[in-house]
C-alpha cells in the first residue's frame, strides 16, 4: 500500500491528481498568513528603533539588492497595521504569523533599555488582531539581529544564547497574556548557513564550514533556553505553545545509483537532521553521520577538532523535546547527485559533497530556487513521521513568487496542488494542525528586493500609502478557508474582496 501510494503521488503530484475523492480540511484546522518585521514594517529608524543587521547590510551594499529597494519603508506596516488586519479579515484567516523586531523593542540589543514606543506598536497590532478574533502567532527572531550584538560576534558568540533568553523574557512578560502561539527562531539554516557561511545574506560573514556550525549550535541552544523559560515561568499561567520554524524542503535522489541515493540520505541529515535531531530524535544531539563526516573532513584539513562544535550532555538534555510543535516552512524540492567536482573547502557544501538541481519541466516561479513539486510536501511529511515519530506539525510558511499583477494564476495552481498534497499527507497520518501562506502581501524579499512578489495581496511600492490590492489567489484562499475543500475550477465573479462573517475561531492546543 505504502509504495503504491508513493508511486501514484510521485507521478500525479506534479501533473495534478488523478483520483476523484474529495478530501476536506477538518473544522479545527487553522488557516493563516505570514510576514516578518524587516520585510514589511519599514520605519527602520522611527521612534527610537535600533539598527539591525539587515539595515546595516543593505545600507552598506545597496548594489546587492535586485531592484534596489531595501526595507527602510517596505510596506510601511508600522503605520498601516490596521489595513493589514483589515486584509486578514477579508481573507477570513484564523491566525496571523508576524515577527517582532528585536532592535525595535530593545535598541541596545540588551534588556537594559526598553523602547516603549516599540512595545506600543506590537501591543496595538496584537490588540487589533484579538479584537477581530484573529490569533497572533509571534516569531521572536526572523533574521534581524540588533547590529550591536553582531558587532560582538552575533550568533557565533556563545553569549548570544543568554542575549536571546533575555530578549525572549521581555517579550513573554509584555505579550504573554495575549499570545498563545510562539515561534522562537525562523529557519536556523538561513540564519547560519546563508548568513554566516555565505555572503548574500546578512550578516554576510562568509566563513562556511566554521562560522555556520558555531551559529547553528548557538541558535538551537537559544531556542531551547527560550522554550524552557516559557515552560517554567509562563506555561501554567498563559497555556501557550512554543515551537521553532525550520526550512523543510524535500530532497530526492536524481536517479537510483547507489552513490546518489547515499548522497541524498547524507544531504537530508545535513539539511533536516542537523536541526531536527537535537529536538525530536530519541537520542538527541546532532546526527551521528553528520558528526562523523565533519570530524573526518576537519582532521584531514588539519584542524585539531571537528569544525562542528560538540553538544555537552546538559545541552543535549536541554534541547531534547524542546518544542510543542514543529513549524515547517516548505517551498520546493531538489534533486541530489554526488558532487563530481571539488567544492571549496572548508565548507558545509564540501562536507556534504552534493550537487542540487531541479527538473526543467517543473513549473517555475519568479525565484530561481523555487519550482513547483507538490509531491515533495507529501514525501517530506512522511519522512518526518517515520524518522521523528509523528511530531505535531504546523506549516508556518509556504508560498510562490510572481511578478506584479493581480491575475496570479500560477500561484493559484501551486496553492491548489500543494493543498491536495497536504490533504493526502494528513490522510496518511501526518499530524498537521494548520497552514500559513507566505505571504499576506508583497514585501522585501531580502536581496531580491521587491523583484520577487510573494503576496496574496499586491503592494504598490510607488504609492505613498503602499496601497494593497487582493490578487486572484487571495480570493481563492478565502474561498478555500470557507469551503475547506480544493475546488479546481472555482473562479470568482469579480476581483472584489470584502469582509464576511467567519465561523468562530476554533481554539486549538498545539
Ligand atoms: C522563508 C523566509 O522565512 C522568508 O523570510 C522568505 O521571504 C520566504 N522564505 C521566501 O523566500
XYZ file of C-alpha atoms and ligand atoms in Angstrom:
521
model
C 0.000 0.000 0.000
C 2.752 2.371 1.073
C 4.754 2.006 -2.121
C 1.692 2.149 -4.319
C 0.691 5.485 -2.812
C 4.184 6.862 -3.191
C 4.417 5.950 -6.832
C 0.997 7.363 -7.603
C 1.884 10.577 -5.878
C 5.256 10.902 -7.485
C 3.652 10.736 -10.863
C 0.420 12.582 -10.323
C 1.712 15.077 -7.763
C 3.482 17.107 -10.366
C 0.845 16.932 -13.059
C -2.333 17.112 -10.954
C -4.269 14.485 -9.051
C -5.778 11.552 -10.780
C -8.092 10.287 -8.034
C -11.519 11.848 -7.572
C -12.081 11.561 -3.837
C -12.990 14.887 -2.218
C -10.760 15.496 0.777
C -11.692 18.068 3.399
C -9.787 20.106 5.961
C -11.141 19.498 9.469
C -13.123 22.333 11.055
C -10.390 22.900 13.626
C -7.610 23.092 11.019
C -6.156 26.607 11.223
C -5.520 28.781 8.186
C -3.357 31.867 8.290
C -0.829 34.069 6.545
C 2.659 35.234 7.485
C 5.037 38.189 7.230
C 8.202 39.245 9.061
C 9.251 42.530 10.637
C 12.097 43.612 8.351
C 10.188 42.596 5.247
C 7.040 44.637 5.927
C 7.369 47.144 8.764
C 9.595 49.872 7.307
C 10.087 52.719 9.822
C 13.625 51.442 10.177
C 14.799 54.346 12.351
C 11.461 55.703 13.551
C 10.532 56.034 17.247
C 13.971 55.045 18.544
C 14.255 51.693 16.825
C 17.862 50.456 16.896
C 19.793 49.414 13.798
C 19.743 45.726 12.880
C 21.941 43.614 10.610
C 19.635 43.932 7.592
C 19.513 47.727 7.935
C 23.302 47.780 8.012
C 23.887 45.188 5.267
C 21.548 46.737 2.701
C 22.604 50.319 3.511
C 26.246 49.422 3.067
C 25.734 47.259 -0.023
C 22.783 48.716 -1.956
C 24.182 47.147 -5.107
C 23.296 43.622 -3.954
C 19.538 44.327 -3.995
C 17.989 43.174 -7.278
C 15.766 46.224 -7.703
C 17.485 48.491 -5.190
C 14.534 48.509 -2.763
C 15.524 47.835 0.856
C 13.398 47.567 3.999
C 13.626 51.239 5.072
C 9.974 51.776 4.166
C 8.849 48.394 2.755
C 5.034 48.054 3.129
C 5.145 50.612 5.948
C 3.172 48.242 8.143
C 4.435 50.229 11.127
C 1.891 52.841 10.070
C -0.512 50.599 8.105
C -1.138 47.763 10.548
C -4.860 48.471 10.698
C -5.110 47.960 6.954
C -3.120 44.730 7.370
C -5.648 43.441 9.887
C -8.462 44.504 7.593
C -6.918 42.326 4.868
C -6.724 39.411 7.302
C -10.428 39.884 7.961
C -11.127 39.966 4.237
C -9.316 36.654 3.867
C -11.103 35.181 6.879
C -7.944 33.671 8.371
C -7.645 32.180 11.858
C -4.133 33.376 12.635
C -1.523 35.898 11.599
C 2.142 34.994 11.880
C 4.352 38.074 12.203
C 7.701 38.703 13.868
C 8.927 41.125 16.472
C 11.893 43.279 15.603
C 14.355 42.802 18.459
C 16.018 46.186 17.882
C 12.651 47.960 17.826
C 11.889 46.965 21.384
C 15.489 46.697 22.691
C 17.502 49.309 20.768
C 20.742 48.387 22.566
C 20.100 44.671 21.965
C 20.154 44.179 25.740
C 17.292 44.375 28.201
C 18.642 47.459 29.987
C 16.640 49.803 27.785
C 13.104 49.010 26.691
C 11.686 51.141 23.895
C 8.094 51.742 24.999
C 7.112 53.016 21.543
C 8.164 49.701 20.064
C 6.180 47.836 22.697
C 3.158 50.039 21.944
C 3.338 49.177 18.250
C 3.169 45.419 18.839
C 0.574 45.894 21.554
C -1.673 47.794 19.136
C -1.198 45.191 16.413
C -1.947 42.307 18.793
C -4.998 44.091 20.219
C -6.320 44.779 16.736
C -5.957 41.075 15.880
C -7.637 39.903 19.068
C -10.472 42.391 18.570
C -11.347 40.503 15.394
C -10.715 37.021 16.757
C -7.503 36.505 14.809
C -4.904 34.600 16.790
C -1.424 36.183 16.808
C 1.388 33.732 16.076
C 4.557 35.559 17.048
C 8.047 34.814 15.774
C 10.724 36.098 18.135
C 13.528 36.077 15.603
C 13.193 36.374 11.845
C 16.748 37.219 10.703
C 17.081 40.800 12.050
C 19.675 40.715 14.846
C 20.480 44.060 16.512
C 23.668 45.291 14.823
C 25.342 45.959 18.159
C 25.077 42.256 19.026
C 26.530 41.367 15.644
C 29.486 43.608 16.434
C 30.030 41.308 19.406
C 30.057 38.256 17.156
C 26.316 37.676 16.799
C 25.245 34.035 16.799
C 28.879 32.870 16.640
C 29.314 34.137 20.200
C 28.080 31.597 22.791
C 26.758 34.510 24.876
C 24.122 35.068 22.188
C 22.185 32.269 23.901
C 21.786 34.485 27.002
C 21.078 37.614 24.971
C 18.226 35.827 23.256
C 16.861 34.446 26.502
C 16.807 37.965 27.997
C 15.022 39.299 24.923
C 12.518 36.410 24.991
C 11.793 37.123 28.656
C 10.877 40.733 27.899
C 8.604 39.629 25.052
C 6.890 36.936 27.150
C 6.437 39.436 30.023
C 4.907 42.066 27.784
C 2.768 39.955 25.477
C 2.490 36.520 27.097
C -1.040 37.147 28.355
C -2.278 37.846 24.817
C -0.291 35.465 22.594
C -0.844 31.714 22.531
C 1.378 30.625 19.633
C 5.092 31.365 19.755
C 7.901 30.599 17.347
C 11.387 31.169 18.708
C 13.503 31.118 15.551
C 12.777 31.272 11.861
C 14.890 28.986 9.653
C 18.168 28.469 11.551
C 19.689 27.233 8.288
C 19.114 30.630 6.641
C 20.393 32.466 9.703
C 23.546 30.353 9.818
C 24.320 28.672 6.509
C 23.346 31.718 4.443
C 24.256 34.470 6.915
C 27.466 33.075 8.447
C 28.570 30.721 5.698
C 27.524 32.868 2.749
C 27.853 36.498 1.703
C 24.450 37.221 0.207
C 22.503 37.181 3.431
C 23.135 39.420 6.461
C 25.445 39.492 8.341
C 27.342 38.017 5.352
C 30.195 36.595 7.434
C 31.270 34.275 4.589
C 33.133 31.702 6.682
C 31.498 28.469 5.627
C 32.326 25.245 7.396
C 33.187 27.080 10.606
C 31.006 30.124 11.420
C 27.832 28.412 10.174
C 28.297 25.461 12.559
C 29.040 27.742 15.543
C 25.885 29.670 14.701
C 23.725 26.539 14.406
C 24.726 25.346 17.858
C 24.033 28.721 19.482
C 20.772 29.374 17.653
C 19.430 25.958 18.670
C 20.508 26.436 22.272
C 18.960 29.911 22.331
C 15.723 28.378 21.074
C 15.819 25.704 23.783
C 16.517 28.246 26.557
C 13.551 30.351 25.452
C 11.380 27.219 25.312
C 12.398 26.185 28.853
C 11.901 29.724 30.113
C 8.335 29.689 28.825
C 7.748 26.244 30.315
C 8.922 27.193 33.802
C 7.635 30.755 34.079
C 4.672 31.207 31.771
C 3.129 27.945 30.617
C 0.878 27.397 33.637
C -0.286 30.999 33.612
C -0.830 31.501 29.893
C -1.123 27.988 28.435
C 0.567 28.936 25.164
C 2.648 26.731 22.845
C 6.207 27.297 21.698
C 7.722 25.899 18.510
C 10.526 26.590 16.063
C 10.224 27.089 12.291
C 12.614 25.043 10.178
C 13.194 25.184 6.469
C 11.941 21.769 5.399
C 12.216 21.481 1.668
C 12.366 17.994 0.249
C 15.302 16.289 -1.478
C 15.188 13.245 -3.746
C 17.951 11.354 -5.433
C 18.343 12.271 -9.087
C 18.404 8.541 -10.001
C 18.758 5.074 -8.473
C 22.557 4.926 -8.472
C 23.758 3.883 -5.035
C 26.179 6.810 -4.723
C 23.402 9.325 -5.406
C 20.926 7.611 -3.094
C 23.551 7.637 -0.324
C 24.409 11.263 -1.041
C 20.718 12.137 -0.748
C 20.486 10.474 2.665
C 23.504 12.464 3.764
C 22.064 15.685 2.351
C 18.843 15.118 4.319
C 20.843 14.652 7.509
C 22.642 17.959 6.913
C 19.574 19.920 5.805
C 16.844 18.404 8.010
C 18.524 16.189 10.636
C 21.045 18.770 11.808
C 18.156 20.893 13.111
C 15.549 18.261 13.930
C 17.651 15.569 15.552
C 18.655 17.590 18.633
C 14.991 18.403 19.376
C 12.917 15.495 18.054
C 15.037 12.339 17.961
C 15.059 9.802 20.796
C 18.804 10.037 21.317
C 19.086 13.834 20.841
C 22.311 15.534 19.647
C 23.379 16.271 16.075
C 23.001 13.275 13.722
C 25.840 10.748 14.144
C 26.598 10.699 10.395
C 26.951 14.481 10.309
C 29.282 14.454 13.335
C 31.372 11.691 11.803
C 31.631 13.323 8.409
C 32.585 16.806 9.663
C 35.128 15.351 12.121
C 36.775 13.267 9.424
C 36.957 16.175 6.974
C 38.200 18.562 9.686
C 41.068 16.262 10.684
C 42.028 15.744 7.026
C 42.097 19.527 6.660
C 44.471 19.924 9.618
C 42.025 21.044 12.295
C 42.626 19.678 15.772
C 38.931 19.071 16.397
C 35.725 18.905 14.433
C 34.559 22.205 12.974
C 31.088 21.199 14.168
C 31.095 22.113 17.872
C 30.044 19.397 20.303
C 26.896 19.500 22.378
C 27.556 18.649 26.026
C 25.300 16.149 27.778
C 23.473 19.027 29.550
C 22.973 20.766 26.217
C 21.655 17.583 24.648
C 19.182 17.304 27.511
C 18.177 20.952 27.237
C 17.434 20.580 23.539
C 15.670 17.234 23.556
C 11.904 17.707 23.436
C 12.193 21.499 23.474
C 9.220 22.221 21.212
C 5.459 21.867 21.433
C 5.209 21.793 17.653
C 7.361 21.746 14.566
C 6.968 24.831 12.393
C 7.525 23.639 8.836
C 8.471 26.114 6.110
C 8.116 24.194 2.879
C 8.505 25.628 -0.609
C 10.100 23.210 -3.039
C 12.068 20.034 -3.783
C 15.573 19.406 -5.098
C 17.250 16.537 -6.867
C 20.521 15.429 -5.356
C 23.605 13.990 -7.003
C 27.020 13.184 -5.582
C 29.321 16.095 -6.438
C 31.681 15.367 -9.295
C 33.798 18.478 -8.979
C 35.863 19.589 -5.989
C 33.985 22.090 -3.862
C 35.681 24.971 -1.999
C 36.757 23.804 1.445
C 36.251 24.023 4.274
C 32.566 24.488 3.648
C 29.310 22.854 4.543
C 28.832 22.138 0.815
C 32.126 20.272 0.732
C 31.237 18.429 3.947
C 28.061 17.167 2.266
C 29.572 16.801 -1.211
C 26.478 17.037 -3.405
C 25.099 18.975 -6.365
C 21.463 20.070 -6.420
C 19.174 20.544 -9.399
C 15.515 20.840 -10.321
C 13.940 19.263 -13.404
C 13.269 21.822 -16.106
C 9.678 20.636 -16.581
C 8.676 21.660 -13.036
C 6.774 24.976 -13.165
C 8.999 27.942 -12.358
C 8.229 30.886 -10.138
C 9.874 34.300 -10.161
C 12.582 32.979 -7.789
C 15.388 30.926 -9.325
C 15.318 28.398 -6.448
C 11.579 27.853 -6.418
C 9.855 25.329 -8.659
C 6.568 23.575 -8.023
C 6.736 19.944 -6.838
C 3.753 19.261 -4.560
C 4.644 15.590 -4.096
C 7.685 16.818 -2.135
C 5.463 18.150 0.629
C 3.855 14.724 0.915
C 7.175 12.895 0.970
C 8.724 15.325 3.424
C 5.755 14.831 5.754
C 6.071 11.046 5.626
C 9.815 11.226 6.158
C 9.334 13.355 9.289
C 6.735 10.922 10.614
C 8.965 7.934 10.024
C 12.192 9.357 11.383
C 10.866 11.565 14.202
C 7.782 9.637 15.274
C 4.848 11.741 14.140
C 5.581 15.190 15.599
C 2.823 17.827 15.735
C 3.373 19.973 12.663
C 2.241 23.465 11.836
C 3.013 24.689 8.331
C 4.380 28.117 9.191
C 5.296 29.082 5.604
C 4.567 28.002 2.082
C 4.329 30.233 -0.951
C 5.084 31.197 -4.516
C 6.612 34.218 -6.227
C 5.391 36.086 -9.288
C 5.916 39.462 -10.914
C 3.489 42.373 -10.481
C -0.135 41.801 -11.458
C -3.378 40.693 -9.844
C -4.133 37.645 -12.022
C -1.666 35.295 -10.378
C -2.946 32.024 -11.832
C 0.431 30.289 -11.299
C 0.162 30.979 -7.553
C -3.408 29.664 -7.539
C -2.323 26.467 -9.284
C 0.609 25.969 -6.969
C -1.579 26.574 -3.921
C -4.221 24.079 -5.020
C -1.687 21.397 -5.909
C 0.088 21.747 -2.577
C -3.199 21.667 -0.678
C -4.010 18.380 -2.386
C -0.642 17.013 -1.323
C -1.197 18.273 2.218
C -4.623 16.632 2.425
C -3.041 13.327 1.363
C -0.279 13.705 3.945
C -2.916 14.270 6.625
C -4.906 11.269 5.391
C -1.738 9.203 5.686
C -1.171 10.157 9.304
C 0.714 13.464 9.415
C -0.424 15.487 12.402
C -0.736 18.900 10.712
C -2.608 21.454 12.789
C -2.560 24.369 10.425
C -1.260 26.108 7.326
C 0.257 29.546 6.900
C 0.624 31.126 3.467
C 3.708 33.196 2.735
C 2.833 35.945 2.377
C -0.066 38.221 3.282
C 1.363 40.784 0.850
C 4.333 41.571 -1.379
C 7.312 42.581 0.714
C 11.086 42.964 0.704
C 12.382 39.556 -0.320
C 15.830 40.145 1.202
C 18.378 40.776 -1.560
C 15.752 40.181 -4.242
C 14.137 43.406 -3.005
C 10.633 43.617 -4.443
C 11.550 41.870 -7.701
C 10.071 38.593 -6.398
C 6.498 39.043 -5.220
C 5.151 36.538 -2.711
C 1.929 38.324 -1.747
C -1.676 37.224 -1.803
C -2.102 40.998 -1.889
C -0.161 43.136 -4.313
C 1.561 46.176 -2.823
C 2.083 49.339 -4.822
C 5.503 50.343 -3.520
C 5.475 53.521 -5.610
C 2.453 54.891 -3.773
C 2.909 56.873 -0.584
C 0.290 54.750 1.209
C 1.771 51.451 -0.067
C -1.679 50.539 -1.313
C -2.590 46.848 -1.095
C -4.919 45.047 -3.547
C -6.175 41.474 -3.381
C -4.847 39.115 -6.031
C -6.842 36.240 -7.515
C -5.041 33.915 -5.086
C -6.427 35.917 -2.130
C -9.960 35.234 -3.352
C -9.201 31.564 -3.942
C -7.627 31.194 -0.495
C -10.617 32.904 1.137
C -12.976 30.526 -0.646
C -10.900 27.521 0.365
C -10.949 28.590 4.013
C -14.741 28.860 3.827
C -15.377 25.625 1.918
C -12.456 23.593 3.346
C -12.014 21.710 0.082
C -9.912 22.326 -3.019
C -12.187 23.331 -5.893
C -10.044 23.064 -9.014
C -12.358 25.073 -11.258
C -13.745 27.690 -8.919
C -13.445 31.277 -10.188
C -14.662 34.483 -8.549
C -17.218 36.631 -10.419
C -15.061 39.701 -9.941
C -11.913 40.777 -8.115
C -13.658 42.402 -5.148
C -12.936 41.057 -1.712
C -14.842 42.093 1.368
C -15.079 41.150 4.997
C -17.521 38.330 5.569
C -18.630 36.822 8.832
C -16.423 33.876 9.603
C -17.000 30.862 11.763
C -15.988 31.310 15.355
C -12.305 30.758 15.832
C -11.568 27.223 16.947
C -9.259 27.125 19.975
C -6.584 24.637 19.097
C -3.938 23.385 21.507
C -0.676 22.920 19.666
C 11.486 31.908 4.027
C 11.729 33.113 4.877
O 11.367 32.849 6.192
C 11.028 34.369 4.375
O 11.576 35.465 5.047
C 11.163 34.479 2.884
O 10.619 35.688 2.411
C 10.484 33.291 2.238
N 11.149 32.080 2.662
C 10.504 33.313 0.720
O 11.805 33.212 0.265
